[in-house]
Tab-separated table of C-alpha atoms in Angstrom:
chain	number	residue	atom	x	y	z
A	1	LEU	CA	-1.176	37.512	75.359
A	2	ASN	CA	-2.555	34.478	73.691
A	3	LEU	CA	-0.922	34.590	70.233
A	4	THR	CA	-1.895	32.262	67.403
A	5	VAL	CA	0.138	32.259	64.190
A	6	ALA	CA	-2.191	31.419	61.313
A	7	ASP	CA	-0.888	29.230	58.513
A	8	PHE	CA	0.181	30.714	55.226
A	9	TYR	CA	-1.194	28.659	52.353
A	10	GLU	CA	0.800	28.124	49.158
A	11	THR	CA	-0.308	25.847	46.357
A	12	ASN	CA	1.940	24.962	43.414
A	13	LEU	CA	0.177	23.821	40.244
A	14	THR	CA	1.810	22.418	37.124
A	15	GLU	CA	-0.651	22.228	34.244
A	16	VAL	CA	-0.414	21.295	30.567
A	17	ILE	CA	-3.160	22.364	28.150
A	18	CYS	CA	-3.597	22.526	24.383
A	19	ASP	CA	-3.884	25.522	22.078
A	20	GLU	CA	-7.262	27.242	22.286
A	21	GLU	CA	-7.762	25.910	25.837
A	22	SER	CA	-7.377	27.961	29.014
A	23	ILE	CA	-7.165	27.505	32.764
A	24	VAL	CA	-8.923	29.684	35.341
A	25	ILE	CA	-7.386	30.559	38.747
A	26	GLY	CA	-9.726	32.784	40.730
A	27	THR	CA	-10.806	35.538	38.363
A	28	SER	CA	-7.769	35.167	36.066
A	29	THR	CA	-7.760	33.158	32.853
A	30	TYR	CA	-4.483	31.879	31.392
A	31	SER	CA	-3.897	30.500	27.884
A	32	THR	CA	-0.172	31.042	27.213
A	33	THR	CA	2.870	29.215	28.537
A	34	GLY	CA	4.340	30.863	31.631
A	35	PHE	CA	4.626	31.032	35.440
A	36	TYR	CA	1.831	32.907	37.237
A	37	THR	CA	1.285	33.839	40.897
A	38	ASN	CA	-2.166	34.593	42.324
A	39	THR	CA	-2.695	35.883	45.866
A	40	PHE	CA	-5.995	35.394	47.641
A	41	LEU	CA	-7.292	36.072	51.159
A	42	ALA	CA	-7.650	32.810	53.012
A	43	GLY	CA	-10.418	32.093	55.490
A	44	ASN	CA	-7.997	32.680	58.367
A	45	GLY	CA	-7.293	36.240	57.145
A	46	CYS	CA	-3.829	35.441	55.781
A	47	ASP	CA	-2.592	35.263	52.225
A	48	SER	CA	-3.160	32.150	50.172
A	49	VAL	CA	-0.859	31.967	47.165
A	50	VAL	CA	-1.460	29.806	44.085
A	51	ASN	CA	1.571	29.407	41.805
A	52	LEU	CA	0.777	28.161	38.307
A	53	SER	CA	3.389	26.734	35.959
A	54	LEU	CA	1.490	26.492	32.656
A	55	THR	CA	2.606	24.788	29.448
A	56	VAL	CA	0.487	25.229	26.332
A	57	ASN	CA	1.096	22.523	23.713
A	58	PRO	CA	0.380	23.488	20.105
A	59	ASN	CA	-2.170	21.753	17.944
A	60	ILE	CA	-0.432	20.109	15.000
A	61	VAL	CA	-1.679	20.895	11.479
A	62	ASN	CA	-0.679	18.733	8.502
A	63	ASN	CA	-1.664	19.878	5.004
A	64	ILE	CA	-1.508	16.975	2.550
A	65	THR	CA	-1.981	17.079	-1.217
A	66	ALA	CA	-2.359	13.596	-2.688
A	67	THR	CA	-3.313	11.936	-5.964
A	68	ILE	CA	-4.696	8.412	-6.230
A	69	CYS	CA	-5.922	6.348	-9.164
A	70	GLN	CA	-9.560	5.456	-9.737
A	71	GLY	CA	-10.465	2.435	-7.650
A	72	ALA	CA	-7.849	3.228	-5.001
A	73	SER	CA	-8.428	4.875	-1.615
A	74	TYR	CA	-6.611	7.265	0.750
A	75	ILE	CA	-6.842	6.710	4.510
A	76	VAL	CA	-6.543	9.385	7.218
A	77	GLY	CA	-7.091	8.007	10.720
A	78	THR	CA	-10.277	5.961	10.404
A	79	SER	CA	-11.585	7.881	7.369
A	80	VAL	CA	-11.344	6.340	3.896
A	81	TYR	CA	-11.548	8.628	0.852
A	82	THR	CA	-12.149	7.540	-2.758
A	83	MET	CA	-13.346	10.782	-4.394
A	84	SER	CA	-11.593	14.057	-5.228
A	85	GLY	CA	-12.173	16.802	-2.675
A	86	LEU	CA	-10.964	18.780	0.334
A	87	TYR	CA	-11.232	16.939	3.651
A	88	SER	CA	-10.337	17.841	7.248
A	89	ASN	CA	-9.792	15.306	10.033
A	90	THR	CA	-9.125	15.999	13.705
A	91	LEU	CA	-7.027	13.308	15.363
A	92	THR	CA	-5.126	13.131	18.667
A	93	ALA	CA	-1.411	13.943	18.425
A	94	PHE	CA	1.465	12.545	20.507
A	95	ASN	CA	1.154	15.556	22.876
A	96	SER	CA	-2.530	14.724	23.515
A	97	CYS	CA	-3.629	17.811	21.589
A	98	ASP	CA	-5.429	17.986	18.268
A	99	SER	CA	-3.671	16.859	15.137
A	100	ILE	CA	-5.550	18.396	12.234
A	101	VAL	CA	-5.023	16.749	8.857
A	102	ASN	CA	-6.219	18.769	5.869
A	103	LEU	CA	-6.332	16.589	2.753
A	104	ASN	CA	-6.592	17.891	-0.818
A	105	LEU	CA	-7.285	14.684	-2.748
A	106	THR	CA	-7.351	14.231	-6.516
A	107	VAL	CA	-8.547	11.008	-8.127
A	108	ALA	CA	-6.708	10.601	-11.441
A	109	ASP	CA	-8.492	9.272	-14.507
A	110	PHE	CA	-8.319	5.643	-15.501
A	111	TYR	CA	-7.857	5.222	-19.246
A	112	GLU	CA	-9.528	2.405	-21.135
A	113	THR	CA	-9.462	1.911	-24.901
A	114	ASN	CA	-11.499	-0.655	-26.821
A	115	LEU	CA	-10.153	-1.678	-30.236
A	116	THR	CA	-11.908	-3.875	-32.787
A	117	GLU	CA	-9.568	-4.972	-35.569
A	118	VAL	CA	-9.903	-7.302	-38.569
A	119	ILE	CA	-6.774	-8.614	-40.286
A	120	CYS	CA	-5.999	-11.320	-42.814
A	121	GLU	CA	-4.287	-14.615	-42.151
A	122	GLY	CA	-0.502	-14.111	-42.084
A	123	GLU	CA	-0.824	-10.537	-40.780
A	124	SER	CA	-0.466	-9.427	-37.161
A	125	ILE	CA	-1.220	-6.440	-34.942
A	126	VAL	CA	1.097	-5.013	-32.264
A	127	ILE	CA	-0.166	-3.522	-28.965
A	128	GLY	CA	2.702	-2.312	-26.793
A	129	THR	CA	5.201	-5.171	-26.754
A	130	SER	CA	2.640	-7.866	-27.622
A	131	THR	CA	1.984	-9.203	-31.132
A	132	TYR	CA	-1.346	-10.849	-31.977
A	133	SER	CA	-2.137	-12.961	-35.042
A	134	THR	CA	-5.051	-15.185	-33.966
A	135	THR	CA	-8.708	-14.385	-33.422
A	136	GLY	CA	-9.475	-13.529	-29.787
A	137	PHE	CA	-10.027	-10.907	-27.089
A	138	TYR	CA	-6.882	-9.488	-25.445
A	139	SER	CA	-6.229	-6.953	-22.696
A	140	ASN	CA	-2.993	-5.018	-22.180
A	141	ILE	CA	-2.240	-2.912	-19.099
A	142	PHE	CA	0.102	0.061	-19.375
A	143	LEU	CA	1.187	2.830	-17.013
A	144	ALA	CA	-0.323	6.153	-18.121
A	145	SER	CA	1.452	9.507	-17.739
A	146	ASN	CA	-0.676	10.273	-14.626
A	147	GLY	CA	0.706	7.156	-12.914
A	148	CYS	CA	-2.509	5.165	-13.236
A	149	ASP	CA	-3.375	2.134	-15.340
A	150	SER	CA	-4.229	2.489	-18.979
A	151	ILE	CA	-5.927	-0.604	-20.398
A	152	VAL	CA	-6.215	-1.439	-24.094
A	153	HIS	CA	-8.778	-4.128	-24.967
A	154	LEU	CA	-8.361	-5.717	-28.407
A	155	SER	CA	-11.080	-7.705	-30.128
A	156	LEU	CA	-9.243	-9.294	-33.050
A	157	THR	CA	-10.715	-11.192	-35.971
A	158	VAL	CA	-8.318	-12.949	-38.343
A	159	ASN	CA	-9.944	-13.711	-41.680
A	160	PRO	CA	-8.543	-16.722	-43.535
A	161	ASN	CA	-6.968	-16.226	-46.933
A	162	ILE	CA	-9.175	-17.625	-49.694
A	163	VAL	CA	-7.535	-20.064	-52.064
A	164	ASN	CA	-9.266	-20.876	-55.344
A	165	ASN	CA	-7.735	-23.631	-57.428
A	166	ILE	CA	-8.812	-23.162	-61.060
A	167	THR	CA	-8.231	-25.638	-63.820
A	168	ALA	CA	-8.900	-24.047	-67.186
A	169	THR	CA	-8.377	-24.950	-70.817
A	170	ILE	CA	-8.014	-22.361	-73.552
A	171	CYS	CA	-7.424	-22.605	-77.289
A	172	GLN	CA	-4.166	-21.534	-78.828
A	173	GLY	CA	-4.224	-17.790	-79.477
A	174	ALA	CA	-6.773	-17.192	-76.705
A	175	SER	CA	-6.057	-15.749	-73.222
A	176	TYR	CA	-7.260	-16.317	-69.686
A	177	THR	CA	-7.598	-13.366	-67.267
A	178	VAL	CA	-7.442	-13.573	-63.470
A	179	GLY	CA	-7.717	-10.177	-61.796
A	180	THR	CA	-5.314	-7.950	-63.706
A	181	SER	CA	-3.176	-10.825	-64.984
A	182	VAL	CA	-3.571	-12.169	-68.504
A	183	TYR	CA	-2.349	-15.674	-69.336
A	184	THR	CA	-1.757	-17.073	-72.836
A	185	MET	CA	0.408	-20.113	-72.111
């Protein structure tokens, strides 16, 4: 008797994949976390066993709702957004799987008011906490209810008061009228 003992083959695999991925061993496809054993017929006629320890990492989904002011931007990964809309970005998460960021972005209105005012010398106009009494162009920035800037531009003209000095002579018994006032002395 010439006896040969053929080797038994056993392979242990430890694999990590992401959601929606799979691994194929022989004719079997695996896509969920678990421990799997596959037996095959080796070339020497003996069993060949492949043990698979499979971990499936989840993809990470972040849903973000954000509001920015006009002129500002919102950054996700390397993408920069400045307009209202729905955006989706696929990034790489800490577990090497996809990190999907869904962004619902709203760009809030920027309020701007232009005022043109004319006042007389000695008068003033108040905008917020500022008081103006000289001719000029002024801008005031406030925080609107939506959290964005509200700008009030004021173009102010201050007209001088007109002074007329009148020297008049009347005869006794006569009167002199200025506007609605009548003078006899």
